[in-house]
Short mmCIF file of C-alpha atoms and ligand atoms in Angstrom, two decimals:
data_model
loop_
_atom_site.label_atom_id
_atom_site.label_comp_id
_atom_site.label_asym_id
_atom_site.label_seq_id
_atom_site.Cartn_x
_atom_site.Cartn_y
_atom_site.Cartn_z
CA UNK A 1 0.00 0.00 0.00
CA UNK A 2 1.40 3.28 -0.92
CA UNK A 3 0.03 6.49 0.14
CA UNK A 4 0.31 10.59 -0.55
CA UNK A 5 0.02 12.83 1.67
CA UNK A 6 -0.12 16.37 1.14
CA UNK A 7 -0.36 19.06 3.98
CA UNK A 8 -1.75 22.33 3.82
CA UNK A 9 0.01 25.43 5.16
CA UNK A 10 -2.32 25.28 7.78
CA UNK A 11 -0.89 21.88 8.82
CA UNK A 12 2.25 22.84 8.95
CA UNK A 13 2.37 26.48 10.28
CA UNK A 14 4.06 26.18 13.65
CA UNK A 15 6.42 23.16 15.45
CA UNK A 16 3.07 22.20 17.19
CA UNK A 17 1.37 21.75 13.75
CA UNK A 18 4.56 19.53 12.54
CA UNK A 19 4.24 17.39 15.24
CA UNK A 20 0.30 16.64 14.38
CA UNK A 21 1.62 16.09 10.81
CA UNK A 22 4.17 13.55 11.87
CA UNK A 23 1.90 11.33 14.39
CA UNK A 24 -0.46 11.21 11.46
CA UNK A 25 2.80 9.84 8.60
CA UNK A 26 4.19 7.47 11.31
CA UNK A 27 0.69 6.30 12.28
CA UNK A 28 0.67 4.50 8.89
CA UNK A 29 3.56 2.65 7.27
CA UNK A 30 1.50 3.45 3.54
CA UNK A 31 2.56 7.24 4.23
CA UNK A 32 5.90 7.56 2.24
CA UNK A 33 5.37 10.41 0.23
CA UNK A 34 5.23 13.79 1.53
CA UNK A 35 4.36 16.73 -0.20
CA UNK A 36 4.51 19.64 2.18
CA UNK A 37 3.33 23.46 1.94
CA UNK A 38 4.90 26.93 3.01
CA UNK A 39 3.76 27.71 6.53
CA UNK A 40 0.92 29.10 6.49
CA UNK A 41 -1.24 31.61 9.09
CA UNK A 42 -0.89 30.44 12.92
CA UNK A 43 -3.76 32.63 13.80
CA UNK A 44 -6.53 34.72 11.92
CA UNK A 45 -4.21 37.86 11.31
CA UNK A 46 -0.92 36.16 10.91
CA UNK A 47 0.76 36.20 7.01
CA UNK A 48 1.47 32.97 5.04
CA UNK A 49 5.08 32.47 4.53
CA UNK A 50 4.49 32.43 0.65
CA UNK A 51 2.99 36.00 0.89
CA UNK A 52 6.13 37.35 3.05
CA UNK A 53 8.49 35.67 0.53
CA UNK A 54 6.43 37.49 -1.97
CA UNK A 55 6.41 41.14 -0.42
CA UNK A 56 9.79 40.59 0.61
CA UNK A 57 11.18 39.87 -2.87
CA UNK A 58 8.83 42.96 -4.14
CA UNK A 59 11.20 45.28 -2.05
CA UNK A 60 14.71 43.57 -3.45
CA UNK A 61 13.40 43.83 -6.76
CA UNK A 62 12.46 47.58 -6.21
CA UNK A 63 16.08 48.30 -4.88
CA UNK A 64 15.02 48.30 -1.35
CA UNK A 65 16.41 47.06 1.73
CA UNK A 66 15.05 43.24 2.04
CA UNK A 67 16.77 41.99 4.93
CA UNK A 68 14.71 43.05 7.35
CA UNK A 69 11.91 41.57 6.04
CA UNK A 70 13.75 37.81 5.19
CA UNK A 71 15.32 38.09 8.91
CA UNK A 72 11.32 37.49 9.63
CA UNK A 73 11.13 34.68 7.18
CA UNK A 74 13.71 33.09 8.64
CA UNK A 75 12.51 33.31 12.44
CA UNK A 76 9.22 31.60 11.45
CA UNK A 77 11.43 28.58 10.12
CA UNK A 78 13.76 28.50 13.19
CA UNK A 79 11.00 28.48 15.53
CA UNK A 80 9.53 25.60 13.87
CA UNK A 81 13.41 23.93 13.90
CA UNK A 82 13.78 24.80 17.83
CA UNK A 83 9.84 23.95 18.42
CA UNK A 84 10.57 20.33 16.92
CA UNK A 85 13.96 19.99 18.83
CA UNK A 86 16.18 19.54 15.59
CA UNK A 87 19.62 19.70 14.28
CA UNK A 88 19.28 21.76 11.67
CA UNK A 89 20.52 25.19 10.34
CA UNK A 90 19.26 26.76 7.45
CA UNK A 91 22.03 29.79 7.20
CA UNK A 92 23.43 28.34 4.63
CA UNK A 93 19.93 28.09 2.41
CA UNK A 94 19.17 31.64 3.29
CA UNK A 95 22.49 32.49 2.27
CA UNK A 96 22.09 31.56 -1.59
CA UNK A 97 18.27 32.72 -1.15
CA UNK A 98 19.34 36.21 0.12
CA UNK A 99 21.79 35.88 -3.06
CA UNK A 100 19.56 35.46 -5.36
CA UNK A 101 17.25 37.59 -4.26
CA UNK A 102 19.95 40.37 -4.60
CA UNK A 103 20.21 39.25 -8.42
CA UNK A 104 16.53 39.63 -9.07
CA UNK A 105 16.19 35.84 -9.93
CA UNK A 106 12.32 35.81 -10.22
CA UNK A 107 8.81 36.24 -8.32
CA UNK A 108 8.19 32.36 -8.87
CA UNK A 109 12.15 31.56 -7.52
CA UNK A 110 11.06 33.88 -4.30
CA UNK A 111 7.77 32.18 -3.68
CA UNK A 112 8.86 28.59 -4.43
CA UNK A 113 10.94 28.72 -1.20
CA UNK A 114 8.48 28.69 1.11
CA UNK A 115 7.94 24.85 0.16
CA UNK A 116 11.75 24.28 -0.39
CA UNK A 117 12.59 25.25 3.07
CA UNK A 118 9.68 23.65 4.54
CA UNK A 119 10.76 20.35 2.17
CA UNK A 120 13.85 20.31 3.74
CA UNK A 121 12.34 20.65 7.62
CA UNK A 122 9.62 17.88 6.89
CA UNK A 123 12.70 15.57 6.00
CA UNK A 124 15.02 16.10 8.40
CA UNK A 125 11.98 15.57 10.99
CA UNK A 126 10.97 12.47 9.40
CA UNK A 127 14.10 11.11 8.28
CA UNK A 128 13.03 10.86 5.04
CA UNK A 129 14.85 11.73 1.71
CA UNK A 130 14.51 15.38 0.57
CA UNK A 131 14.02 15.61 -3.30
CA UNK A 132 13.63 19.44 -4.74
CA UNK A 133 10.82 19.83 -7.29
CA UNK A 134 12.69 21.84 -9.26
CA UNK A 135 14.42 18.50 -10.23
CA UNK A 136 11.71 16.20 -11.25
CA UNK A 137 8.94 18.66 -12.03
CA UNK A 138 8.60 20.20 -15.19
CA UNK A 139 6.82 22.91 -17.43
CA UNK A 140 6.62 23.08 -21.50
CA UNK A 141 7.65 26.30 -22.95
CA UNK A 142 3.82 27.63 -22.58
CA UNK A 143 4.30 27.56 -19.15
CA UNK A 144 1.86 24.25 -18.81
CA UNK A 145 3.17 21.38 -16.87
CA UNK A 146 5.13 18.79 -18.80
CA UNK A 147 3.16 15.58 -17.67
CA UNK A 148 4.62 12.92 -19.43
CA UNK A 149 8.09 14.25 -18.81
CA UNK A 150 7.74 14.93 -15.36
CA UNK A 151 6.31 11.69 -14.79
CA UNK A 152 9.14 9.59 -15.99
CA UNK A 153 11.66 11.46 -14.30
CA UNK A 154 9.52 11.36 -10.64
CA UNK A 155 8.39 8.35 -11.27
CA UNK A 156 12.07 6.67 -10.88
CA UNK A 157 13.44 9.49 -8.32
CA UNK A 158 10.30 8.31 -6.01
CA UNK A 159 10.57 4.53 -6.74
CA UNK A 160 14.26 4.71 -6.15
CA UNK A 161 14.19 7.08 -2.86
CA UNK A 162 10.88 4.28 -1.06
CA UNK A 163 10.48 7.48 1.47
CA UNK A 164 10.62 10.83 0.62
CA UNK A 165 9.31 14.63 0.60
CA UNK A 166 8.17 16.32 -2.43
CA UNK A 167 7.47 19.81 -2.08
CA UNK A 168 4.51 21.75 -3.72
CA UNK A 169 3.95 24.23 -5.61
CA UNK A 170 6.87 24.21 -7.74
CA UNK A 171 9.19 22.86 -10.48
CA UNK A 172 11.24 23.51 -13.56
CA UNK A 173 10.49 25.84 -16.26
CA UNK A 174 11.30 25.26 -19.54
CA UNK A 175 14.16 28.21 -18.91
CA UNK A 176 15.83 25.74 -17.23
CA UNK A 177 14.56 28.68 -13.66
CA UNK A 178 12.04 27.93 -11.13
CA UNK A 179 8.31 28.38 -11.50
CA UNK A 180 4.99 27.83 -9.76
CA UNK A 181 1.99 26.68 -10.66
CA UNK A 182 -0.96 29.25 -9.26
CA UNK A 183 -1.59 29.70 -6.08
CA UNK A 184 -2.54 26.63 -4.37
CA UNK A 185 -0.53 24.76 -6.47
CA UNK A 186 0.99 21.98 -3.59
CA UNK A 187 -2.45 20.31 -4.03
CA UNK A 188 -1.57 19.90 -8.19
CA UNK A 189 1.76 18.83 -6.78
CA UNK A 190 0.55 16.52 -4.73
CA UNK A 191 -1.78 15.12 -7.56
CA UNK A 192 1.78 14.86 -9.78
CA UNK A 193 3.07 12.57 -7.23
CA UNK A 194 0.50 10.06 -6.42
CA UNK A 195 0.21 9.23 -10.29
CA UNK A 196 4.25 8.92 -10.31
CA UNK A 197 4.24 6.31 -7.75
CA UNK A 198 0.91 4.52 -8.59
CA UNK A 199 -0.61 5.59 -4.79
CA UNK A 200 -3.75 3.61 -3.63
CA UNK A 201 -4.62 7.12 -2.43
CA UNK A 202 -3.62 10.70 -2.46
CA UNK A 203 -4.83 11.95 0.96
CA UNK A 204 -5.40 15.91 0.75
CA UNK A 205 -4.78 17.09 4.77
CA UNK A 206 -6.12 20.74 5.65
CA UNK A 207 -8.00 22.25 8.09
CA UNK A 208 -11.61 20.85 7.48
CA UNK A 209 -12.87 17.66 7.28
CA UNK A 210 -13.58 17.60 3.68
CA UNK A 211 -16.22 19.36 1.37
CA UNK A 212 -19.46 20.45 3.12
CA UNK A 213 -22.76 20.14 1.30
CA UNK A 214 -22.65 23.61 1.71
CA UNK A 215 -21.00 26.59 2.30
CA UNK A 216 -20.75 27.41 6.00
CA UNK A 217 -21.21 30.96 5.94
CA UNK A 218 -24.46 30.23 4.71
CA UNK A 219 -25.67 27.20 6.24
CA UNK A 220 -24.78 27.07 10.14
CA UNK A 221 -22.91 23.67 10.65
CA UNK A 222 -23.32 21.94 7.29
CA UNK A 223 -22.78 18.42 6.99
CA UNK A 224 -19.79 17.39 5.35
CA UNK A 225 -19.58 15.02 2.01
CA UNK A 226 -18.53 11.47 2.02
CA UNK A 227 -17.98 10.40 -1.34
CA UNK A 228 -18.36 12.84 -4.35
CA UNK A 229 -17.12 12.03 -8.03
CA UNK A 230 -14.81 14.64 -9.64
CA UNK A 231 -17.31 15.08 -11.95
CA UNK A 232 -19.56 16.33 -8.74
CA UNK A 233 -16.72 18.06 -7.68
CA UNK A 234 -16.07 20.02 -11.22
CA UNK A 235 -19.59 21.39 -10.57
CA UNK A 236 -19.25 22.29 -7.22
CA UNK A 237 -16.11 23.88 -7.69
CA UNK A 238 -17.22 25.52 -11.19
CA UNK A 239 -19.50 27.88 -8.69
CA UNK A 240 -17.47 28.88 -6.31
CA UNK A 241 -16.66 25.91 -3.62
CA UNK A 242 -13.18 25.33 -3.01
CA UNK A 243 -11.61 22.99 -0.91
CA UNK A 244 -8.39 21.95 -3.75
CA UNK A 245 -7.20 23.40 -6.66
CA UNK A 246 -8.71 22.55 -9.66
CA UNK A 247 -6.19 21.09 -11.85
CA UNK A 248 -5.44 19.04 -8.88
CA UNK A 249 -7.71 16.55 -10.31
CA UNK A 250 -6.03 15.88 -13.41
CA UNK A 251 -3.17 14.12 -13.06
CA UNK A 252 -4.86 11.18 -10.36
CA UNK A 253 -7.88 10.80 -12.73
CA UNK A 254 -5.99 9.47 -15.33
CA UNK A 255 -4.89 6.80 -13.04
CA UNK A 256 -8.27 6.22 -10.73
CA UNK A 257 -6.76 7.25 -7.93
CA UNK A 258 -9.09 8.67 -5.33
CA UNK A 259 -8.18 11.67 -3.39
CA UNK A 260 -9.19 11.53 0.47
CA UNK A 261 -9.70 15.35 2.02
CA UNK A 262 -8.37 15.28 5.67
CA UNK A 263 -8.73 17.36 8.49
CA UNK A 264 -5.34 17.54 10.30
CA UNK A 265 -6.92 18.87 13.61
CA UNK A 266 -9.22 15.92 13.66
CA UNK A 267 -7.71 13.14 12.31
CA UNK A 268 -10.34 10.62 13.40
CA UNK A 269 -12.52 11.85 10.73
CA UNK A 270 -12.92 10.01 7.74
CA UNK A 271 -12.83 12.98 5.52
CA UNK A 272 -14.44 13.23 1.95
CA UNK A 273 -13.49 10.67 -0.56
CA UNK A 274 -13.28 12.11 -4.47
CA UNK A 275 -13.20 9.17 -7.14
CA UNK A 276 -14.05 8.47 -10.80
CA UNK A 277 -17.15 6.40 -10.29
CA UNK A 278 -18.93 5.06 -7.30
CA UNK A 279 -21.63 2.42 -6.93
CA UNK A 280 -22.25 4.24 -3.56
CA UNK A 281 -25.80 5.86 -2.50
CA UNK A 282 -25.36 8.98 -1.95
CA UNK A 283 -26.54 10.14 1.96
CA UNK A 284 -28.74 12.57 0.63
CA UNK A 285 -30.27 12.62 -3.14
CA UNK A 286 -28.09 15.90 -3.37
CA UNK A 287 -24.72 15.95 -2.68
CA UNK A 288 -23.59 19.66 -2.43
CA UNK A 289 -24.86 23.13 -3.30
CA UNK A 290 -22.76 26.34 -4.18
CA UNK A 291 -23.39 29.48 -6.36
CA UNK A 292 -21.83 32.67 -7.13
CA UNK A 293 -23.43 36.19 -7.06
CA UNK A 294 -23.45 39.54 -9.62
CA UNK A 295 -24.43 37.43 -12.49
CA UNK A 296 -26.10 39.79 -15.65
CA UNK A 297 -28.31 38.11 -18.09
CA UNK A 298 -28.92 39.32 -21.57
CA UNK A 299 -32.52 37.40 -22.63
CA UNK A 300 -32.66 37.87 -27.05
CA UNK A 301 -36.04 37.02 -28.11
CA UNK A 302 -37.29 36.67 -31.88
CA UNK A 303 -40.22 34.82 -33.48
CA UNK A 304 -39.22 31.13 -35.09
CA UNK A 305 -35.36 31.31 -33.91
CA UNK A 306 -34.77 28.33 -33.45
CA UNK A 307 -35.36 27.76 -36.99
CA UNK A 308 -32.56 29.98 -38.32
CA UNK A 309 -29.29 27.80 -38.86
CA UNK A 310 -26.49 30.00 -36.99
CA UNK A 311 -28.49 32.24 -34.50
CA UNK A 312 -26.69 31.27 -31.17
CA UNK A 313 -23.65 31.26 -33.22
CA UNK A 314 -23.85 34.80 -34.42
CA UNK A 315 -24.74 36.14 -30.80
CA UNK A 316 -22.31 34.06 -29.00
CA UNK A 317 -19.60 35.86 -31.77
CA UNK A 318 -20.75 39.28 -30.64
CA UNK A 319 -19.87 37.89 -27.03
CA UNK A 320 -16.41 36.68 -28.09
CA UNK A 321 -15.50 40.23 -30.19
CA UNK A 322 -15.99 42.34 -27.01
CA UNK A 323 -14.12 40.29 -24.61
CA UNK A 324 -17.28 38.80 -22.65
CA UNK A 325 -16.53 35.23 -21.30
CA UNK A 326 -20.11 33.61 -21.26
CA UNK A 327 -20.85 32.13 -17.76
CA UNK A 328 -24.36 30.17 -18.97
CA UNK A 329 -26.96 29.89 -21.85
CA UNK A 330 -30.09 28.44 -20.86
CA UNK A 331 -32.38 28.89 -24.16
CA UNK A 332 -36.60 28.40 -24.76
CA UNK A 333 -37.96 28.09 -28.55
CA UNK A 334 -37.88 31.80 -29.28
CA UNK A 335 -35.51 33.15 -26.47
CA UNK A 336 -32.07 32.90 -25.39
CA UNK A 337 -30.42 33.93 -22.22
CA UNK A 338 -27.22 34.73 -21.58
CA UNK A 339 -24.71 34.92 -18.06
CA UNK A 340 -22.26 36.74 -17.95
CA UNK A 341 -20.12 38.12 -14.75
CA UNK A 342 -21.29 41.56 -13.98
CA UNK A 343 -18.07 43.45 -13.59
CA UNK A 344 -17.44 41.98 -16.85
CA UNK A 345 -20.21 43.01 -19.22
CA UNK A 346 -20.86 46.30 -17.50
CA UNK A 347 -19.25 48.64 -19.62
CA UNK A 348 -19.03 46.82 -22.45
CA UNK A 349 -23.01 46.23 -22.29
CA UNK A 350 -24.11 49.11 -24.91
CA UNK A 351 -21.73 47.94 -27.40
CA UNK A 352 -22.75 44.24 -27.08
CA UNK A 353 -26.70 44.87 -27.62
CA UNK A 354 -26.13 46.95 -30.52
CA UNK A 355 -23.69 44.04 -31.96
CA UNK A 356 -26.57 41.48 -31.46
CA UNK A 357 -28.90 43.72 -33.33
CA UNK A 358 -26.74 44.14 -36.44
CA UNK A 359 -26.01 40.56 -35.97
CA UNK A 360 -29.55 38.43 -35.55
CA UNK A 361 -31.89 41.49 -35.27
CA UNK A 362 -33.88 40.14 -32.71
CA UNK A 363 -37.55 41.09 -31.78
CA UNK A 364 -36.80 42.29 -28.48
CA UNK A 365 -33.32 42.40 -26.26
CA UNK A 366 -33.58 42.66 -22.44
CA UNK A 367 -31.22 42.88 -19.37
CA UNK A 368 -31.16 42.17 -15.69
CA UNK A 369 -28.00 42.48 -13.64
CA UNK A 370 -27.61 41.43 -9.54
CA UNK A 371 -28.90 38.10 -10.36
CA UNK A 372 -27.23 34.65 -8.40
CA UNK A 373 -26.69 31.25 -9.91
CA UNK A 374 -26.83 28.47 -7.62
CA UNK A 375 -26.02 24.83 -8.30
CA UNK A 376 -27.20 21.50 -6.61
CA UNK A 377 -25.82 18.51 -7.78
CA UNK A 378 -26.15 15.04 -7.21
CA UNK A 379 -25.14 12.46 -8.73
CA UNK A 380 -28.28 11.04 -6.90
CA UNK A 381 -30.74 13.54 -8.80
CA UNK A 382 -31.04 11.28 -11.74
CA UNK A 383 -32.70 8.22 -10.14
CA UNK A 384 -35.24 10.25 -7.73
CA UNK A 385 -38.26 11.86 -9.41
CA UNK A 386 -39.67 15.29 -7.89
CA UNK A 387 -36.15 16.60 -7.17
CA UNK A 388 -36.95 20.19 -9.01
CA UNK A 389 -40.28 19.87 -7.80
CA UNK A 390 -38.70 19.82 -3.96
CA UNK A 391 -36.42 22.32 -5.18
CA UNK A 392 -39.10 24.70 -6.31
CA UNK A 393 -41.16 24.44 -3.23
CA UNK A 394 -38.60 25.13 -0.62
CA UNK A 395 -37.66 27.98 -3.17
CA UNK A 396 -41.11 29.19 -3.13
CA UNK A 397 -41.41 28.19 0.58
CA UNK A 398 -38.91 30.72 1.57
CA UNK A 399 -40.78 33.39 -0.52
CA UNK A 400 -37.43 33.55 -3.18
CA UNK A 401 -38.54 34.23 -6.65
CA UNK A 402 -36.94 31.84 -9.50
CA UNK A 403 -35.63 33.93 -12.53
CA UNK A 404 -34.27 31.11 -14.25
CA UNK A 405 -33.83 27.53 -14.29
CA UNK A 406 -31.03 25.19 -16.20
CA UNK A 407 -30.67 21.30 -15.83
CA UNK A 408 -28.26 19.76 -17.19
CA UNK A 409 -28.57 16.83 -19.72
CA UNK A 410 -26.47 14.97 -17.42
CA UNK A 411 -29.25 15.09 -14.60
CA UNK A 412 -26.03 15.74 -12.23
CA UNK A 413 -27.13 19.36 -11.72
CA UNK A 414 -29.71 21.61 -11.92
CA UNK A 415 -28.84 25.25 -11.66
CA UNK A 416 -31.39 28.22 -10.31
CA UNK A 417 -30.88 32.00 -11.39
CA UNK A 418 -32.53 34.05 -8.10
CA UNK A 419 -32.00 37.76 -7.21
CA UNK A 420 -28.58 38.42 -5.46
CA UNK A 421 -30.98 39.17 -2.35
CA UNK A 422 -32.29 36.08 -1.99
CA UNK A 423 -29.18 33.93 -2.55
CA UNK A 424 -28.53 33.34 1.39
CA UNK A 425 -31.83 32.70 1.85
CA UNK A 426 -32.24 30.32 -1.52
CA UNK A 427 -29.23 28.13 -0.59
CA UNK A 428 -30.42 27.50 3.15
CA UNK A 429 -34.18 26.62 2.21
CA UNK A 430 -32.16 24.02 -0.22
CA UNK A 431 -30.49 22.55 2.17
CA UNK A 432 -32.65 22.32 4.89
CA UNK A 433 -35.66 20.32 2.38
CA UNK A 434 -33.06 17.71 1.52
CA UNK A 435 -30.62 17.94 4.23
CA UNK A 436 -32.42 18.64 7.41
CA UNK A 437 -35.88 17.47 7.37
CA UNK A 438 -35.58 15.45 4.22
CA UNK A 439 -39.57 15.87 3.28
N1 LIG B 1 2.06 28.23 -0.58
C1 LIG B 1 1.39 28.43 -1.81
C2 LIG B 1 0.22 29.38 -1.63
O1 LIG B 1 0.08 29.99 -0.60
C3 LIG B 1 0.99 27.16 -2.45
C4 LIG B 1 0.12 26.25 -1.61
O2 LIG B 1 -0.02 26.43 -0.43
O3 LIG B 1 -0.47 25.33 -2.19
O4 LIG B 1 -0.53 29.56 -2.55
#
C-alpha cells in the first residue's frame, strides 16, 4: 500500500502543527510520500510564509532594503526547527536565497521557497529523503506542466528514494529557472506525485474535514460530504466551492486514484473521498450546493429562432468580439439567455446589444444584472423523481422568486438563477428540504 500525503500550510504552520503532521505519517507505514506546503497563518491575522516571501522579494526587486523583512522569514522557520527539537541550520539556504534575491532571480524563484525550506524541515523531521521539485517537475515552454516528462523522471526518483518529501507548488520551467503553478498549487503537486508512484490514495490534509454540502457561511454547521465524483466536484467547484485546486484533479484521474480530504486537527474523521465512479448511495439525493453572485443576463427574443441555422452562433460571436466570457446559456424556442459576470459586461453592455442587433436582429433584447446562480448537484438527482419539484417548493417556501432555471442533460445538476438578495436565503431553504428534514 502506498500512500500521498499532502499538507496544507495550515498543517504545517508552527512546530506544534509539525508534530500533528508527523503522528499522522508514522501512524501509517503506507505514508511515504510527503508533499509539504509553506507555513501558512498560525492565527486569523498572521501572514502565510508564501505572501512574506512574496512582499519581501517585491522590495529587493524595487532596490530596497530586504533583509529586514527575510530576517522574519527566517525566524518563522527556526522556531519551527527549535519547536521540533532539531539539528538543523538553514544559514546556509538563506544564504544563496538572500543571493539570489539580490540578483533579481524571479517572483516564482522567491515564492517557491516557502515549500523548499519547509521540504527540507519535513525531512530532516521524518528522516526521510529530501528531493527538490525543481528537479523532477517540469513545465513546457507555454508555461503548462510537462506531464509525461515529469512523470518519468519522478516516477524513478520516487521509486528509487521508497520514502521521501516532495514539495509543492513548484518545479522547472522550460528556462531551465524555477516556476509555480498558481496559487494553491501543492495540491496539483501533490496530484503529480501520487500518479508517479501509482498511490492507492492521495490523501489531501487541511484544516476541514472535507467538502461540506454547503458553504458554512451560509448554512450554520453543514454536513460534510462522504464520497463525491470529480465530476460532482467540477460542478461544485465551477461555482465557487473550493476545498483543492482545480487542476489538482487531473493528473490522479488518469490513473483512478481517489483523493481523500483530511482534516489535520481531527484526524479521526474520515474525511471526503473524491473518485471516478462510485456504486455508492449517496446520503442525501443531493450531494452539495454552491453558487456565485453579480451574475447579468442578456434574454434575445425573436419569433421562429430556433429555426434559423447560426443564431446562437452569431450572438455568441458578438460575445467573443468584445471580450465577454459567457458564464451560462439556458435557451426556450424563441428566447435565449445569456450569463455573464457583472463586472465583466458592465461597460461593455451598450456595445454588445447593438452588436446582437446588427447581428440576428432580434424582436426584443432585455437585461437584468444582480442576479445569483446556484447549483445543486447530485449524482443522486437522476434516479429520484420530484427533485426540481422539492427544489421549487422550498424555493417558493422561503418566498425567493426563481428567474431562471437550467438542468443539465447529465441530470447531475440543476442550476437556479434568483435575485442576489435572496441567494442566502435560496441556498439555506435548499439545504434544509433535503438535508435537514428530508420531506
Ligand atoms: N504556498 C502556496 C500558496 O500559498 C501554495 C500552496 O499552499 O499550495 O498559494
Amino acid at each position: 500500500m502506498k500512500k500521498v500525503v499532502k499538507f496544507g500550510g495550515s498543517s504545517l504552520a508552527s512546530a506544534e502543527q509539525f508534530q500533528k503532521v508527523g503522528k499522522i505519517i508514522r501512524q501509517d507505514e503506507a505514508r511515504r510520500f510527503v508533499v509539504p506546503s509553506a507555513p501558512g497563518k498560525r492565527f486569523s491575522e498572521d501572514t502565510k510564509v508564501t505572501d512574506m516571501l512574496y512582499s519581501c522579494y517585491h522590495l529587493a526587486v524595487k532596490g530596497k532594503k530586504f533583509e529586514e523583512q527575510l530576517q522574519k522569514i527566517k525566524d518563522r522557520y527556526q522556531e519551527i526547527i527549535d519547536g521540533l527539537g532539531l539539528d538543523l541550520s538553514l544559514d546556509d539556504e538563506f544564504s544563496v536565497i538572500r543571493e539570489k534575491f539580490a540578483k533579481k532571480e524571479g517572483r516564482d524563484y522567491a515564492a517557491s521557497r516557502g515549500e523548499y525550506l519547509n521540504g527540507i524541515i519535513m525531512a530532516n523531521y521524518l528522516g526521510y529523503e529530501f528531493i527538490d521539485s525543481a528537479e523532477v517537475i517540469f513545465f513546457d515552454e507555454n508555461g503548462n506542466l510537462d506531464a509525461e516528462k515529469t512523470n518519468t523522471v519522478l516516477s524513478e526518483r520516487l521509486m528509487k528514494a521508497g520514502k521521501a518529501v516532495v514539495p509543492g507548488f513548484y518545479g522547472q520551467g522550460a528556462d531551465g529557472k524555477v516556476k509555480t503553478f498558481s496559487r494553491g498549487g501543492s495540491d496539483v503537486t501533490g496530484s503529480i506525485v501520487a500518479r508517479a508512484v501509482h498511490a492507492d490514495v492521495y490523501e489531501n490534509w487541511t484544516d476541514v474535514s472535507g467538502f461540506m454540502i454547503a458553504d458554512p457561511r451560509i448554512v450554520k454547521n453543514p454536513k460534510s460530504i462522504d464520497v463525491i465524483t470529480y465530476k460532482e466536484l467540477r460542478e461544485l467547484s465551477y461555482m465557487g466551492a473550493s476545498v483543492l485546486h482545480e487542476d489538482a484533479i487531473f493528473p490522479v484521474r488518469k490513473e483512478g486514484i481517489p483523493i481523500n480530504i483530511r482534516n489535520t486537527n481531527a484526524p479521526e474523521e474520515k474525511g471526503t473521498l473524491i473518485v471516478e465512479a462510485t456504486c455508492r448511495k449517496p446520503r442525501f439525493v443531493i450531494t452539495g450546493i454552491a453558487g456565485k453572485k453579480d451574475f447579468a443576463s442578456v434574454t434575445i427574443e425573436k419569433a421562429m429562432m430556433n429555426s434559423q441555422v447560426g443564431f446562437c452562433m452569431k450572438v455568441l460571436q458578438v460575445f467573443a468580439e468584445n471580450g465577454v466570457s459567457i458564464e451560462h446559456m439556458p435557451s426556450g424556442i424563441d428566447t435565449m439567455t445569456i450569463l455573464a459576470h457583472q463586472d465583466d459586461f458592465v461597460d461593455k453592455e451598450q456595445k454588445v446589444v447593438a452588436g446582437i442587433h446588427r447581428a440576428v436582429e432580434p424582436d426584443f433584447v432585455e437585461m437584468e444584472s444582480d442576479l445569483a446562480l446556484i447549483a445543486v448537484v447530485g449524482r443522486g438527482m437522476k434516479s429520484a423523481r420530484g427533485t426540481s419539484g422539492r427544489i421549487f417548493s422550498a424555493l417558493a417556501h422561503a418566498n425567493v422568486n426563481v428567474r431562471m432555471i437550467d438542468q443539465g442533460s447529465s441530470e447531475l445538476n440543476i442550476i437556479i438563477g434568483v435575485r442576489n438578495r435572496d441567494f442566502e436565503t435560496a441556498i439555506k431553504a435548499i439545504y434544509d428540504i433535503f438535508v435537514v428534514t428530508q420531506v
